[in-house]
Amino acid sequence: MTKLFCGIDVAKFEHVASIYNPSTGEIILDSLHFDNNDKGFNSLLSHLSKLNKKDELFIGFESTSHYHQTLFNFLTSKKYKCYLINPYMTSKFRSISLRDAKNDNIDSKAIAQFLSLEYRNLLNEEFHSNELKELSIQRQFLMTESSKLKIKLKANIDRVFPELESIANINVAAIRAILKEYPTARSISSVRIDKLKNIANKASKGKYSTVKIEAIKEAAKTSIGIDSSSIGLNIIQCIETLELKEKQIDIIENEIKKHPTVLNSPLHQLIGINDIEIGYIMSAIISITRFSSSKKLVAYAGLDPKIRQSGTWQANTTRMSKRGNKLLRYALIWSAYNMTLKPGPMKDYYDLKKAEGKSHYNALGHCASKLCRYIFWILNNPELEFKYQ
């Protein structure tokens, strides 16, 4: 049967679809413009239905921001085969043309033609309301924002009380509580020591060292920090925002931990892996049936090596491609690192790579690839006991 390929160029308000028949080389639907709403979706559906080839019709989108998601969900709910395509791949495909042209009409045709050549190597997306994926992405966003806030907080404290960090950890509850009340060295030096101790005692439930509070008070008296109320206000608001984000992270982590996919995951067999890492990994993989081999899972994560070879020349070193799923790659490297912190096969493998002269991150990349192979076996054999190799 003749296979048809539909390429859709996605935008915020309007999409463009073209359908290509590779057996004849014809564009049988040329640049259908339709709105990003119910009327537009049904207009596309009407054109697709007329073909009467649902089983032989393949639909491809470039993975651009979030704009494709509602249409993707709509079409997959109608049982159409849908594929997400890395825009880098279609960009390279378009560049083959001698004509330097780019617009929505050309893009939709290029996507359709590229899909006709590469659909066997792409993943047929199981797009649905993936709650675990949403939770994982939101947690990662909040973690990134929290890291930026910690850097900003440190920079501000360095200006008003540069001696503080050599005495105390500025991210513990007791110190944050003091800084929210007295954010500069000048303000700390002017308050009574018992007041500072009471604030720290309440925030830490009596666990923070009074000796450190005394040291902070003494350092504040001779601090070279700037006495600035505006920087002090920045510190207060930075801490308040940081604590809000940390509270949000805790809520999301609790949701990830109680998600059925995480609770029932056979990946708990792996030494050193935790619930959040499993959540990240499974949110990206969705279903192991999407991968016919562990090598394809490694490639999907972007952990496969770049090949640099021409004629008889071949590069002495290789780097990971980093062209796969960014969240999955991060989760695998993060998980592999945590696994190397505990005695076991992954630590032994890391030590072996280090002994071979690999750098820390190079060795972790090897560990992450090995973790991919472990995951592939475990998810394909969930009823069997996993044995390290």
Coordinates of C-alpha atoms in Angstrom, one line a residue:
M1 CA 0.0 0.0 0.0
T2 CA 1.1 3.6 -0.8
K3 CA 2.4 5.4 2.3
L4 CA 1.6 9.2 2.6
F5 CA 3.5 11.7 4.7
C6 CA 2.0 14.8 6.2
G7 CA 4.4 17.5 7.4
I8 CA 3.0 20.2 9.7
D9 CA 4.8 23.5 10.3
V10 CA 3.6 24.6 13.8
A11 CA 3.1 28.2 15.0
K12 CA 1.3 30.0 17.8
F13 CA -1.8 31.0 15.9
E14 CA -1.7 29.2 12.6
H15 CA -0.3 25.9 11.3
V16 CA 0.5 24.8 7.8
A17 CA 0.2 21.2 6.5
S18 CA 1.4 19.5 3.3
I19 CA 1.1 15.9 2.3
Y20 CA 3.7 14.1 0.2
N21 CA 3.4 10.9 -1.8
P22 CA 7.0 9.6 -2.2
S23 CA 5.9 6.9 -4.8
T24 CA 5.0 9.6 -7.3
G25 CA 7.0 12.5 -5.9
E26 CA 3.8 14.6 -5.7
I27 CA 2.6 17.0 -3.1
I28 CA -1.1 16.0 -2.9
L29 CA -2.0 18.5 -0.2
D30 CA -0.2 21.8 -0.8
S31 CA 0.2 24.1 2.1
L32 CA -3.1 23.9 3.9
H33 CA -3.3 26.9 6.4
F34 CA -5.5 26.2 9.4
D35 CA -6.0 28.0 12.7
N36 CA -4.8 26.8 16.1
N37 CA -8.4 26.2 17.3
D38 CA -11.2 23.6 17.1
K39 CA -12.4 24.9 13.7
G40 CA -8.9 24.7 12.3
F41 CA -8.2 21.2 13.7
N42 CA -11.4 19.9 12.2
S43 CA -10.5 21.5 8.9
L44 CA -7.3 19.5 8.9
L45 CA -9.1 16.4 10.0
S46 CA -11.6 16.7 7.1
H47 CA -8.7 16.8 4.6
L48 CA -7.0 13.8 6.2
S49 CA -10.3 11.8 6.4
K50 CA -10.8 12.2 2.6
L51 CA -7.6 10.3 2.0
N52 CA -9.1 7.2 3.7
K53 CA -5.5 6.1 4.6
K54 CA -5.2 6.4 8.3
D55 CA -3.1 3.3 8.6
E56 CA -0.7 4.4 5.9
L57 CA -0.6 8.1 6.8
F58 CA 2.4 9.4 8.9
I59 CA 2.3 12.8 10.4
G60 CA 5.4 14.7 11.5
F61 CA 5.9 17.9 13.5
E62 CA 9.0 19.8 14.4
S63 CA 9.4 19.8 18.2
T64 CA 9.1 23.6 18.7
S65 CA 8.3 24.9 22.2
H66 CA 4.8 23.8 23.4
Y67 CA 2.8 24.9 20.4
H68 CA 2.5 21.4 18.8
Q69 CA 1.1 19.8 21.9
T70 CA -2.6 20.4 21.6
L71 CA -2.7 19.5 17.9
F72 CA -0.5 16.4 18.6
N73 CA -2.9 15.4 21.3
F74 CA -5.9 15.9 19.0
L75 CA -4.5 13.8 16.2
T76 CA -3.2 11.0 18.4
S77 CA -6.7 10.8 20.0
K78 CA -8.0 10.2 16.5
K79 CA -5.5 7.3 16.2
Y80 CA -3.2 8.9 13.7
K81 CA 0.5 8.0 13.8
C82 CA 2.4 11.1 14.9
Y83 CA 6.1 11.8 15.1
L84 CA 8.2 14.5 16.7
I85 CA 11.2 15.6 14.7
N86 CA 14.2 17.5 15.9
P87 CA 14.2 20.9 14.1
Y88 CA 18.0 20.6 13.7
M89 CA 17.4 17.5 11.5
T90 CA 14.9 19.3 9.2
S91 CA 17.1 22.4 9.1
K92 CA 20.0 20.3 7.7
F93 CA 17.6 18.6 5.3
R94 CA 16.4 22.0 4.0
S95 CA 19.9 23.2 3.6
I96 CA 20.6 20.5 1.0
S97 CA 18.5 22.5 -1.5
L98 CA 20.4 24.8 -3.7
R99 CA 17.7 27.5 -3.2
D100 CA 18.2 29.4 0.0
A101 CA 14.5 29.8 0.9
K102 CA 12.5 29.4 4.0
N103 CA 8.8 30.0 4.8
D104 CA 5.9 28.1 6.4
N105 CA 4.8 26.6 3.1
I106 CA 8.3 25.3 2.2
D107 CA 8.8 24.1 5.8
S108 CA 5.7 21.9 5.8
K109 CA 6.7 20.3 2.5
A110 CA 10.3 19.8 3.8
I111 CA 9.0 18.1 7.0
A112 CA 6.8 15.8 4.9
Q113 CA 9.7 14.8 2.6
F114 CA 12.1 14.4 5.5
L115 CA 9.6 12.2 7.3
S116 CA 9.2 10.0 4.2
L117 CA 12.9 9.2 4.4
E118 CA 13.4 8.9 8.1
Y119 CA 10.2 7.8 9.7
R120 CA 11.5 4.3 10.4
N121 CA 14.3 5.9 12.6
L122 CA 11.9 8.2 14.5
L123 CA 9.9 7.4 17.6
N124 CA 6.1 7.1 17.1
E125 CA 5.1 9.4 20.0
E126 CA 2.7 8.2 22.6
F127 CA 1.5 11.7 23.3
H128 CA -1.0 12.0 26.1
S129 CA -1.3 13.9 29.3
N130 CA 1.9 12.8 30.8
E131 CA 1.6 13.9 34.4
L132 CA 5.0 12.6 35.4
K133 CA 6.7 14.5 32.5
E134 CA 5.0 17.7 33.5
L135 CA 6.1 17.3 37.1
S136 CA 9.6 16.5 36.2
I137 CA 9.9 19.4 33.8
Q138 CA 8.5 21.8 36.4
R139 CA 10.8 20.5 39.1
Q140 CA 13.8 21.0 36.9
F141 CA 12.7 24.5 36.1
L142 CA 12.3 25.3 39.8
M143 CA 15.7 23.8 40.6
T144 CA 17.3 25.9 37.9
E145 CA 15.6 29.1 39.2
S146 CA 16.6 28.2 42.8
S147 CA 20.3 27.8 41.7
K148 CA 20.2 31.3 40.1
L149 CA 18.6 32.8 43.2
K150 CA 21.3 31.3 45.4
I151 CA 24.0 32.9 43.2
K152 CA 22.2 36.2 43.4
L153 CA 21.8 35.9 47.2
K154 CA 25.5 35.2 47.6
A155 CA 26.5 38.1 45.3
N156 CA 24.4 40.5 47.4
I157 CA 25.7 39.2 50.7
D158 CA 29.2 39.6 49.4
R159 CA 28.6 43.3 49.1
V160 CA 27.0 44.0 52.5
F161 CA 28.6 41.3 54.7
P162 CA 31.5 39.6 52.8
E163 CA 32.8 38.0 56.0
L164 CA 29.6 36.0 56.6
E165 CA 30.2 33.0 54.3
S166 CA 33.5 32.2 56.0
I167 CA 31.6 31.8 59.2
A168 CA 28.3 30.2 58.3
N169 CA 26.3 28.5 55.5
I170 CA 24.0 31.2 54.3
N171 CA 21.5 28.7 53.0
V172 CA 20.6 27.1 56.4
A173 CA 17.3 28.1 58.0
A174 CA 18.9 29.9 61.0
I175 CA 21.0 32.3 58.9
R176 CA 18.2 32.9 56.4
A177 CA 15.9 33.9 59.3
I178 CA 18.5 36.4 60.6
L179 CA 19.1 37.9 57.2
K180 CA 15.4 38.3 56.6
E181 CA 15.3 40.5 59.7
Y182 CA 18.8 42.0 59.5
P183 CA 20.2 41.7 56.0
T184 CA 23.4 43.8 56.3
A185 CA 26.4 43.7 58.6
R186 CA 25.6 47.1 59.9
S187 CA 22.0 46.0 60.9
I188 CA 23.4 42.8 62.6
S189 CA 26.0 44.7 64.5
S190 CA 23.4 47.1 66.0
V191 CA 21.0 44.4 67.3
R192 CA 21.4 42.6 70.7
I193 CA 23.0 39.1 70.6
D194 CA 20.1 37.5 72.5
K195 CA 17.7 38.7 69.7
L196 CA 19.9 37.0 67.0
K197 CA 20.1 33.8 69.1
N198 CA 16.3 33.7 69.5
I199 CA 15.8 34.1 65.8
A200 CA 18.3 31.3 65.0
N201 CA 16.9 29.1 67.8
K202 CA 13.3 29.4 66.5
A203 CA 14.3 28.8 62.9
S204 CA 16.5 25.8 63.6
K205 CA 14.3 24.4 66.5
G206 CA 17.2 24.9 68.9
K207 CA 19.8 23.1 66.8
Y208 CA 21.9 26.0 65.6
S209 CA 25.2 26.8 67.3
T210 CA 25.1 29.8 69.6
V211 CA 28.9 30.1 69.2
K212 CA 28.5 30.8 65.5
I213 CA 25.9 33.4 66.2
E214 CA 28.4 35.1 68.5
A215 CA 31.1 34.9 65.8
I216 CA 28.7 36.4 63.2
K217 CA 27.9 39.3 65.6
E218 CA 31.6 40.0 66.2
A219 CA 32.4 39.9 62.5
A220 CA 29.6 42.3 61.7
K221 CA 31.0 44.9 64.0
T222 CA 34.2 45.2 61.9
S223 CA 32.8 44.3 58.5
I224 CA 33.9 46.1 55.4
G225 CA 30.5 45.5 53.8
I226 CA 28.5 48.3 52.3
D227 CA 25.6 49.7 54.4
S228 CA 22.9 49.7 51.8
S229 CA 19.2 49.4 52.5
S230 CA 18.4 48.7 48.8
I231 CA 20.8 45.7 48.7
G232 CA 19.4 44.6 52.1
L233 CA 15.9 44.6 50.5
N234 CA 17.2 42.6 47.6
I235 CA 18.5 40.0 50.1
I236 CA 15.2 39.8 52.0
Q237 CA 13.1 39.3 48.8
C238 CA 15.7 36.9 47.3
I239 CA 15.4 34.7 50.4
E240 CA 11.6 34.9 50.4
T241 CA 11.4 33.9 46.8
L242 CA 14.0 31.1 47.3
E243 CA 12.0 29.7 50.2
L244 CA 8.8 29.7 48.1
K245 CA 10.5 27.9 45.3
E246 CA 11.9 25.3 47.7
K247 CA 8.5 24.8 49.1
Q248 CA 7.1 24.3 45.6
I249 CA 9.9 21.8 44.9
D250 CA 9.0 19.8 48.0
I251 CA 5.4 19.6 46.8
I252 CA 6.3 18.5 43.3
E253 CA 8.8 15.9 44.7
N254 CA 6.0 14.4 46.9
E255 CA 3.8 14.1 43.8
I256 CA 6.6 12.4 41.8
K257 CA 7.3 10.0 44.7
K258 CA 3.6 8.8 44.9
H259 CA 3.1 8.6 41.1
P260 CA 2.2 4.9 40.2
T261 CA 4.9 4.7 37.6
V262 CA 7.5 5.6 40.2
L263 CA 6.0 3.6 43.0
N264 CA 5.8 0.4 40.9
S265 CA 9.0 0.8 38.9
P266 CA 11.4 -2.2 38.7
L267 CA 14.2 0.4 38.5
H268 CA 14.3 0.4 42.3
Q269 CA 16.5 -2.6 42.0
L270 CA 19.4 -0.4 41.0
I271 CA 21.8 0.4 43.8
G272 CA 21.9 4.2 44.5
I273 CA 19.0 5.4 42.4
N274 CA 16.2 7.4 44.0
D275 CA 12.5 8.2 43.3
I276 CA 13.1 11.5 41.7
E277 CA 15.6 10.1 39.3
I278 CA 13.3 7.3 38.4
G279 CA 10.5 9.9 37.8
Y280 CA 12.7 11.9 35.4
I281 CA 13.9 8.8 33.5
M282 CA 10.4 7.3 33.1
S283 CA 8.8 10.6 32.1
A284 CA 11.2 10.8 29.2
I285 CA 11.2 7.1 28.2
I286 CA 7.4 6.8 28.5
S287 CA 7.4 3.2 27.3
I288 CA 10.4 1.0 26.7
T289 CA 8.6 -0.6 23.7
R290 CA 9.5 2.6 21.8
F291 CA 13.1 1.4 21.7
S292 CA 14.1 -1.8 19.8
S293 CA 17.6 -1.8 21.4
S294 CA 19.6 -0.3 24.3
K295 CA 21.7 1.5 21.6
K296 CA 18.6 3.4 20.5
L297 CA 17.9 4.4 24.1
V298 CA 21.5 5.7 24.4
A299 CA 21.1 7.7 21.2
Y300 CA 17.7 9.1 22.4
A301 CA 19.4 10.4 25.5
G302 CA 22.2 12.0 23.3
L303 CA 24.8 9.9 25.1
D304 CA 26.1 8.3 21.8
P305 CA 29.5 9.5 20.5
K306 CA 30.0 12.0 17.7
I307 CA 31.7 10.2 14.8
R308 CA 34.6 12.2 13.4
Q309 CA 36.2 10.3 10.5
S310 CA 37.2 11.0 6.9
G311 CA 39.1 8.6 4.6
T312 CA 41.9 7.2 6.6
W313 CA 41.7 9.9 9.2
Q314 CA 39.9 9.3 12.4
A315 CA 39.6 11.6 15.5
N316 CA 41.6 10.4 18.5
T317 CA 38.8 11.4 20.9
T318 CA 35.0 11.6 20.7
R319 CA 32.4 13.5 22.6
M320 CA 28.8 12.7 23.3
S321 CA 26.4 14.0 20.6
K322 CA 24.0 15.7 23.1
R323 CA 21.3 15.7 20.4
G324 CA 18.8 13.6 22.3
N325 CA 16.3 14.2 25.1
K326 CA 18.0 16.8 27.4
L327 CA 16.0 15.9 30.5
L328 CA 16.7 12.1 30.1
R329 CA 20.4 12.8 29.5
Y330 CA 20.6 14.9 32.7
A331 CA 18.7 12.3 34.7
L332 CA 21.0 9.5 33.5
I333 CA 24.2 11.4 34.3
W334 CA 22.8 12.6 37.7
S335 CA 21.6 9.0 38.5
A336 CA 24.9 7.5 37.4
Y337 CA 26.8 9.9 39.6
N338 CA 24.7 9.1 42.7
M339 CA 25.2 5.4 42.0
T340 CA 29.0 5.8 42.0
L341 CA 28.8 7.2 45.5
K342 CA 27.8 3.8 46.9
P343 CA 29.9 0.6 46.8
G344 CA 28.7 -1.5 43.9
P345 CA 29.2 -2.3 40.2
M346 CA 28.6 1.3 39.0
K347 CA 31.3 2.6 41.3
D348 CA 33.6 -0.1 40.2
Y349 CA 33.0 0.8 36.5
Y350 CA 33.6 4.5 37.2
D351 CA 36.9 3.7 39.0
L352 CA 37.9 1.5 36.0
K353 CA 37.3 4.4 33.6
K354 CA 39.2 6.8 35.8
A355 CA 42.1 4.3 35.9
E356 CA 42.1 4.3 32.1
G357 CA 42.8 8.0 32.2
K358 CA 39.2 9.3 31.6
S359 CA 38.2 12.6 33.1
H360 CA 35.5 12.7 35.8
Y361 CA 32.8 13.8 33.3
N362 CA 34.0 11.4 30.6
A363 CA 33.8 8.5 33.1
L364 CA 30.3 9.6 34.1
G365 CA 29.2 9.6 30.5
H366 CA 30.4 6.0 30.2
C367 CA 28.5 5.2 33.4
A368 CA 25.3 6.8 32.1
S369 CA 25.5 4.7 28.9
K370 CA 25.9 1.6 31.0
L371 CA 22.9 2.7 33.1
C372 CA 20.9 2.9 29.8
R373 CA 21.7 -0.7 29.1
Y374 CA 20.7 -1.7 32.7
I375 CA 17.4 0.2 32.3
F376 CA 16.6 -1.3 28.9
W377 CA 17.0 -4.8 30.3
I378 CA 15.1 -4.2 33.5
L379 CA 12.1 -2.5 31.8
N380 CA 12.0 -5.3 29.3
N381 CA 12.2 -8.0 32.0
P382 CA 10.2 -6.4 34.9
E383 CA 9.4 -9.8 36.5
L384 CA 13.0 -11.0 36.6
E385 CA 15.7 -10.2 39.1
F386 CA 18.3 -7.9 37.7
K387 CA 21.9 -9.0 37.9
Y388 CA 24.7 -6.6 37.2
Q389 CA 27.1 -7.4 34.4

